[in-house]
Coordinates of N, CA and C in Angstrom, one line a residue:
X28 N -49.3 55.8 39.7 CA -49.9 54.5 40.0 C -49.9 53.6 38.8
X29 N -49.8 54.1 38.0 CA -49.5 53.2 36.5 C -48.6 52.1 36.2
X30 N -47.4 52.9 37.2 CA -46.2 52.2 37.2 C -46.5 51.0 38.6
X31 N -47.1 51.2 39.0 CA -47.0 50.0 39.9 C -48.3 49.0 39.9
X32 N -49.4 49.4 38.8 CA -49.8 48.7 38.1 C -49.2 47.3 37.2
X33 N -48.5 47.9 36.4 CA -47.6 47.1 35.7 C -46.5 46.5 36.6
X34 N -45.9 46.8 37.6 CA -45.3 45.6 38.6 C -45.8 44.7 39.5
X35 N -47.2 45.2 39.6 CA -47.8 44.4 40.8 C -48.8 43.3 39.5
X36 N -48.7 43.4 38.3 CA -49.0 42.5 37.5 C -48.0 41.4 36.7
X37 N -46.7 41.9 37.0 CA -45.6 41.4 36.4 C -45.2 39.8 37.4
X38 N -45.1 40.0 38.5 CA -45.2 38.6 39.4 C -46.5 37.7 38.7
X39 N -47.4 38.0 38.7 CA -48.5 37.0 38.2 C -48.1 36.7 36.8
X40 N -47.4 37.5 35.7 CA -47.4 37.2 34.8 C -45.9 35.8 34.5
X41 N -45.2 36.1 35.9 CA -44.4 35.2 35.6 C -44.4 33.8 36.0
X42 N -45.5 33.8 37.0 CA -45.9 32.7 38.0 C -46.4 32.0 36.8
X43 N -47.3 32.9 36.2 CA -48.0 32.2 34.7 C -47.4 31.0 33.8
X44 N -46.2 32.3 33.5 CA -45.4 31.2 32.4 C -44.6 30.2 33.2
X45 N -44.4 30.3 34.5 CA -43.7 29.2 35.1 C -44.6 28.0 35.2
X46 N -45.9 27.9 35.7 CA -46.6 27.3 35.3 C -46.8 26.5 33.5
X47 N -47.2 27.6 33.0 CA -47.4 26.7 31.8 C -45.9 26.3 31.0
X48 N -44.2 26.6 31.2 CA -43.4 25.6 31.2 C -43.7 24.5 32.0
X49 N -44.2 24.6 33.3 CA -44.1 23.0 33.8 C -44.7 21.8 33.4
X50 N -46.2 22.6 32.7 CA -47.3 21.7 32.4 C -46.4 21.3 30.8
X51 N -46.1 21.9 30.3 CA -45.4 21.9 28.8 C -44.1 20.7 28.7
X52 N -43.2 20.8 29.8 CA -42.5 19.9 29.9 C -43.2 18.7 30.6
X53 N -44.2 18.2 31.7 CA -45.1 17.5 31.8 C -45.3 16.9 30.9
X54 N -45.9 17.8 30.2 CA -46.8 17.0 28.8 C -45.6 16.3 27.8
X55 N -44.4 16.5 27.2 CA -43.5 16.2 26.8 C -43.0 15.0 27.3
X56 N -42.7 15.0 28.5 CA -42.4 13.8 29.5 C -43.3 12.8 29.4
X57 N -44.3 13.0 29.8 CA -45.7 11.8 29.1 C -45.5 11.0 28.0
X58 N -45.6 12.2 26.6 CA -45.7 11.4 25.5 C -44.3 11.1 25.5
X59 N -43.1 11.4 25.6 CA -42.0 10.4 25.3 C -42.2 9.2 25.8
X60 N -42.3 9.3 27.6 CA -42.7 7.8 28.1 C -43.8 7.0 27.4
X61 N -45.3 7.2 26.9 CA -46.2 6.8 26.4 C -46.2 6.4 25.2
X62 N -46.2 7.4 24.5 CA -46.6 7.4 23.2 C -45.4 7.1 22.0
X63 N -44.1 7.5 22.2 CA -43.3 6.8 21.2 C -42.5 5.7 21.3
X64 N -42.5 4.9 20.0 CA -42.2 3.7 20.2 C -41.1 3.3 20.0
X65 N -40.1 2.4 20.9 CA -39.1 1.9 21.1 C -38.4 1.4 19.9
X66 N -37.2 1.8 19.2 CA -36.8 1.3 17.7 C -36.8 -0.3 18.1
X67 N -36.8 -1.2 16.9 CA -36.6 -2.5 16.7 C -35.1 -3.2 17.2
X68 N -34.8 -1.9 16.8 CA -33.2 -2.4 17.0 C -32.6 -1.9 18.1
X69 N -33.3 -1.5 18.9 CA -32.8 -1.0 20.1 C -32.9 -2.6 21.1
X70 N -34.2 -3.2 20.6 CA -34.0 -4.1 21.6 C -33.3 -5.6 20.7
X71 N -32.8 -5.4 20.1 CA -32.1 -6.8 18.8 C -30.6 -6.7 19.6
X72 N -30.7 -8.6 19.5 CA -29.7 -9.0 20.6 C -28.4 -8.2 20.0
X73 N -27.2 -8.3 20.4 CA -26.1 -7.4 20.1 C -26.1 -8.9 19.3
X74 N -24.7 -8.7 18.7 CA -23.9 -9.5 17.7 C -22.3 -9.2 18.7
X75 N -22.3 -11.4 18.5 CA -21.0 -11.8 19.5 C -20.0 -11.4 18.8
X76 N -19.0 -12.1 19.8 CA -16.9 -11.4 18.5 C -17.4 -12.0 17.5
X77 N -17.5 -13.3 17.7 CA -16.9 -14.4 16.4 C -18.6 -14.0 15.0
X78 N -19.5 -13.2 16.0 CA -20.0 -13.5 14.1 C -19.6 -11.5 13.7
X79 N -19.1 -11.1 14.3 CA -18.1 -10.2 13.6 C -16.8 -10.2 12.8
X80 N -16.7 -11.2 13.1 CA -15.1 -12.1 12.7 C -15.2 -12.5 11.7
X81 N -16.6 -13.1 11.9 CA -17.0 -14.3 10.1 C -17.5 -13.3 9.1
X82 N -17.9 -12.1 10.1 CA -18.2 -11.1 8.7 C -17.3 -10.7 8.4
X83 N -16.1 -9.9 9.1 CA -14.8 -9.7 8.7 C -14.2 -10.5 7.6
X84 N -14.3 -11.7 8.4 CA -13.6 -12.8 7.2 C -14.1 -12.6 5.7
X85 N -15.6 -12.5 5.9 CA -16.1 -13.1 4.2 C -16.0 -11.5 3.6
X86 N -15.5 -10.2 4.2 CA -15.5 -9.2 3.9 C -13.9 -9.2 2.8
X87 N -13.1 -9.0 3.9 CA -11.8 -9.9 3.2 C -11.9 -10.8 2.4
X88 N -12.3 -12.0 1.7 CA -12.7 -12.6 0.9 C -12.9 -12.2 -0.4
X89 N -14.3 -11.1 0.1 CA -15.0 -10.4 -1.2 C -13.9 -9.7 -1.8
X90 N -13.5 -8.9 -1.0 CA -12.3 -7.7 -1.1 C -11.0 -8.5 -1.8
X91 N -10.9 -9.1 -1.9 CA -9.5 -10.4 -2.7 C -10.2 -11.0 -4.1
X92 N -11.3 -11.0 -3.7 CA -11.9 -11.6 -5.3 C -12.0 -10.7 -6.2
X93 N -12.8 -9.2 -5.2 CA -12.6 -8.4 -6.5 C -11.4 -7.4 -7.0
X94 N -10.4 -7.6 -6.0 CA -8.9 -7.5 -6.3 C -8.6 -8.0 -7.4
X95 N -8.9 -9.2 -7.3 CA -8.5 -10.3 -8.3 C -9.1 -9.8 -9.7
X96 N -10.5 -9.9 -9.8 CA -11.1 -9.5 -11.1 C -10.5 -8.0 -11.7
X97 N -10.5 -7.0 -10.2 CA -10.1 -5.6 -10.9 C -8.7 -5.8 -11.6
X98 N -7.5 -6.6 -11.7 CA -6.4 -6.9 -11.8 C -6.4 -7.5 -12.9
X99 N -6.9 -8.6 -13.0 CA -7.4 -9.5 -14.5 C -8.0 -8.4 -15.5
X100 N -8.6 -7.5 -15.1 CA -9.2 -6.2 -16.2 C -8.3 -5.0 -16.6
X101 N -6.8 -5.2 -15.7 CA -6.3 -4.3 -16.1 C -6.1 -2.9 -15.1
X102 N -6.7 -3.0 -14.5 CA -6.9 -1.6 -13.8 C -5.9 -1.2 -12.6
X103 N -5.1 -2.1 -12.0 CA -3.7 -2.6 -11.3 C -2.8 -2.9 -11.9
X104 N -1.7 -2.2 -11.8 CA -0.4 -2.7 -11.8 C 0.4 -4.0 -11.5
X105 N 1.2 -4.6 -11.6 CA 1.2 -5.7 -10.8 C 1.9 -5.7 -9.5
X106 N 2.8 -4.4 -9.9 CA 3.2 -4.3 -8.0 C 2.1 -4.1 -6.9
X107 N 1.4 -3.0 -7.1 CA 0.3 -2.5 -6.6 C -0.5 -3.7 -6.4
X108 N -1.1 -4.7 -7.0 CA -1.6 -5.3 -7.4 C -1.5 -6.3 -5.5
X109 N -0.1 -7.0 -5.7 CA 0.7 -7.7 -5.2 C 0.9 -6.9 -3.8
X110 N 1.1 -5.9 -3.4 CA 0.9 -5.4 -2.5 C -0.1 -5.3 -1.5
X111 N -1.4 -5.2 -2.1 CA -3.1 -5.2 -2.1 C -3.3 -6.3 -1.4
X112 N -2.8 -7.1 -2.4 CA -3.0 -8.6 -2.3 C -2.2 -9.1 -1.0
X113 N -1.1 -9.0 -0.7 CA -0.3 -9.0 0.3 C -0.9 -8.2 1.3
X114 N -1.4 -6.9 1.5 CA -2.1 -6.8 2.9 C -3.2 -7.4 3.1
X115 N -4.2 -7.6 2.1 CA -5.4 -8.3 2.9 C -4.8 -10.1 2.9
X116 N -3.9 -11.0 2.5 CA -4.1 -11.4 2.9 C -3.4 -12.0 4.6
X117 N -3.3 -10.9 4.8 CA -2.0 -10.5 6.1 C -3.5 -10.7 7.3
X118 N -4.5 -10.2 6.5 CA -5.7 -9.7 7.5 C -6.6 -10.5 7.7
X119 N -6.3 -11.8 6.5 CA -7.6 -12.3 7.0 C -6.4 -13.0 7.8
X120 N -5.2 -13.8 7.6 CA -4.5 -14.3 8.4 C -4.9 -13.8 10.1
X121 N -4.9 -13.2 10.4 CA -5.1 -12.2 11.9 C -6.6 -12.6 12.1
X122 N -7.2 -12.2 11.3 CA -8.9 -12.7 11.5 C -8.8 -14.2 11.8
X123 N -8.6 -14.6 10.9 CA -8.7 -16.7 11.3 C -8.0 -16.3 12.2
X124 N -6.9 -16.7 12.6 CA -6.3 -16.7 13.7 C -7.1 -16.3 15.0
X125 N -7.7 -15.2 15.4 CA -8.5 -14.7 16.2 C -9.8 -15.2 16.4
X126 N -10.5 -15.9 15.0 CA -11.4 -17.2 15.1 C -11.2 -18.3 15.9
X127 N -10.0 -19.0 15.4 CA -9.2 -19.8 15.5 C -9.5 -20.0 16.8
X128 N -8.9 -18.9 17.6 CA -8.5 -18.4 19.3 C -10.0 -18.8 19.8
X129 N -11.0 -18.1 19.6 CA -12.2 -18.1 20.0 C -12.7 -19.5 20.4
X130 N -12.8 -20.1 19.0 CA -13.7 -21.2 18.9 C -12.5 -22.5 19.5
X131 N -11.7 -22.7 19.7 CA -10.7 -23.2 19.8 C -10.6 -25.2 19.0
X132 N -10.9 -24.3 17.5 CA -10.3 -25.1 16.6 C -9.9 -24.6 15.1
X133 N -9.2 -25.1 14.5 CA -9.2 -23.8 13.2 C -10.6 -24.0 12.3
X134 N -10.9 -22.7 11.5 CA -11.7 -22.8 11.2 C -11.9 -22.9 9.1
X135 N -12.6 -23.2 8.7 CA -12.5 -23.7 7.3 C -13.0 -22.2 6.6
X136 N -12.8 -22.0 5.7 CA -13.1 -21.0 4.6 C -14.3 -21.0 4.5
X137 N -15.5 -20.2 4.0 CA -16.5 -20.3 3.1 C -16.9 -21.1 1.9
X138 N -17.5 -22.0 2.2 CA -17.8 -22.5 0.8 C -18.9 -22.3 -0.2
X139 N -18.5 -22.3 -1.4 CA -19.3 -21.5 -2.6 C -20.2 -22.8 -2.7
X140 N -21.7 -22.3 -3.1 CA -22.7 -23.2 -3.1 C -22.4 -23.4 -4.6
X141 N -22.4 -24.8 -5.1 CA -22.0 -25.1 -6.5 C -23.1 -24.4 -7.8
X142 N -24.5 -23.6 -6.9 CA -25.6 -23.9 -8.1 C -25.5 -22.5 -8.6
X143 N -25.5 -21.5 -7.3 CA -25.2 -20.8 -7.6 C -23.8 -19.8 -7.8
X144 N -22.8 -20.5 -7.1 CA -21.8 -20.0 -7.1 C -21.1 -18.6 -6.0
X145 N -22.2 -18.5 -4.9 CA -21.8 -17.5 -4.3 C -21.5 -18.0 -2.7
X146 N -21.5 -17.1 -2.0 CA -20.8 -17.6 -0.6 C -22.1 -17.8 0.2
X147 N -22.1 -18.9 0.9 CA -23.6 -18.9 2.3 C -23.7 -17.3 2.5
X148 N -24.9 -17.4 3.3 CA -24.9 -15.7 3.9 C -24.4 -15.9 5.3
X149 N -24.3 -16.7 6.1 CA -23.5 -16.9 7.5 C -22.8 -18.1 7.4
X150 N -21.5 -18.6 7.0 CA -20.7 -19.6 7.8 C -20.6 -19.8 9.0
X151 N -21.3 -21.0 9.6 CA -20.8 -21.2 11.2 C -19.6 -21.7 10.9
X152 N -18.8 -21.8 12.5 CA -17.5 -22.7 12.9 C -17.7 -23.7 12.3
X153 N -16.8 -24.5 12.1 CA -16.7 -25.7 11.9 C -16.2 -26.7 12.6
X154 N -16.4 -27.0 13.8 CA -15.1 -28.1 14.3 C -14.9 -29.5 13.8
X155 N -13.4 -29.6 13.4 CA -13.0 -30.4 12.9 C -13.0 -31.6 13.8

């Protein structure tokens, strides 16, 4: 009888834990819904083509200047150099152009603020 002690207790014991999984994921489900909070950036509007483009662009830019400086220091060859220099500026070529397309007028470079000397943090379009 021992033995069927222990099975006629084993159904209850499983009813058990089926229960306290449900309440367990219950309670899980709750506090996700409830209690944690939504990242910032989850709800932050997307970002359009064109101000990916303008970042593109001033990325390319940076990327050519300090081409430039690394080159003036020595640190390039001048084929290499010239090569470097020759793909990015193939790319921003492709970028304006694809601005260009968008906004449907060409669009002007970045201009360096004279006091400081560095680039705006966002160039808008320009229509000419």
């Amino acid at each position: 009888m021992t033995d069927m002690a222990v099975l006629a207790a084993l159904p209850v014991e499983a009813d058990t834990l089926a229960i306290i999984a449900c309440l367990a994921l219950a309670a899980a489900t709750l506090t996700f819904i409830f209690l944690i909070e939504p990242d910032a950036s989850d709800s932050a509007p997307h970002r359009s083509r064109l101000d990916q483009l303008l970042e593109q662009r001033d990325t390319i830019y940076d990327n050519l200047r300090d081409l430039k400086f690394e080159y003036r220091a020595g640190k390039f060859a001048e084929p290499d150099f010239e090569q470097m220099k020759n793909s990015m500026e193939t790319e921003a070529a492709v970028v304006l152009s694809e601005i260009e397309t968008l906004t449907g007028s060409p669009i002007r470079p970045p201009r360096r603020d004279p006091n400081t000397n560095a680039l705006p943090a966002a160039a808008p379009a320009e229509p000419r």
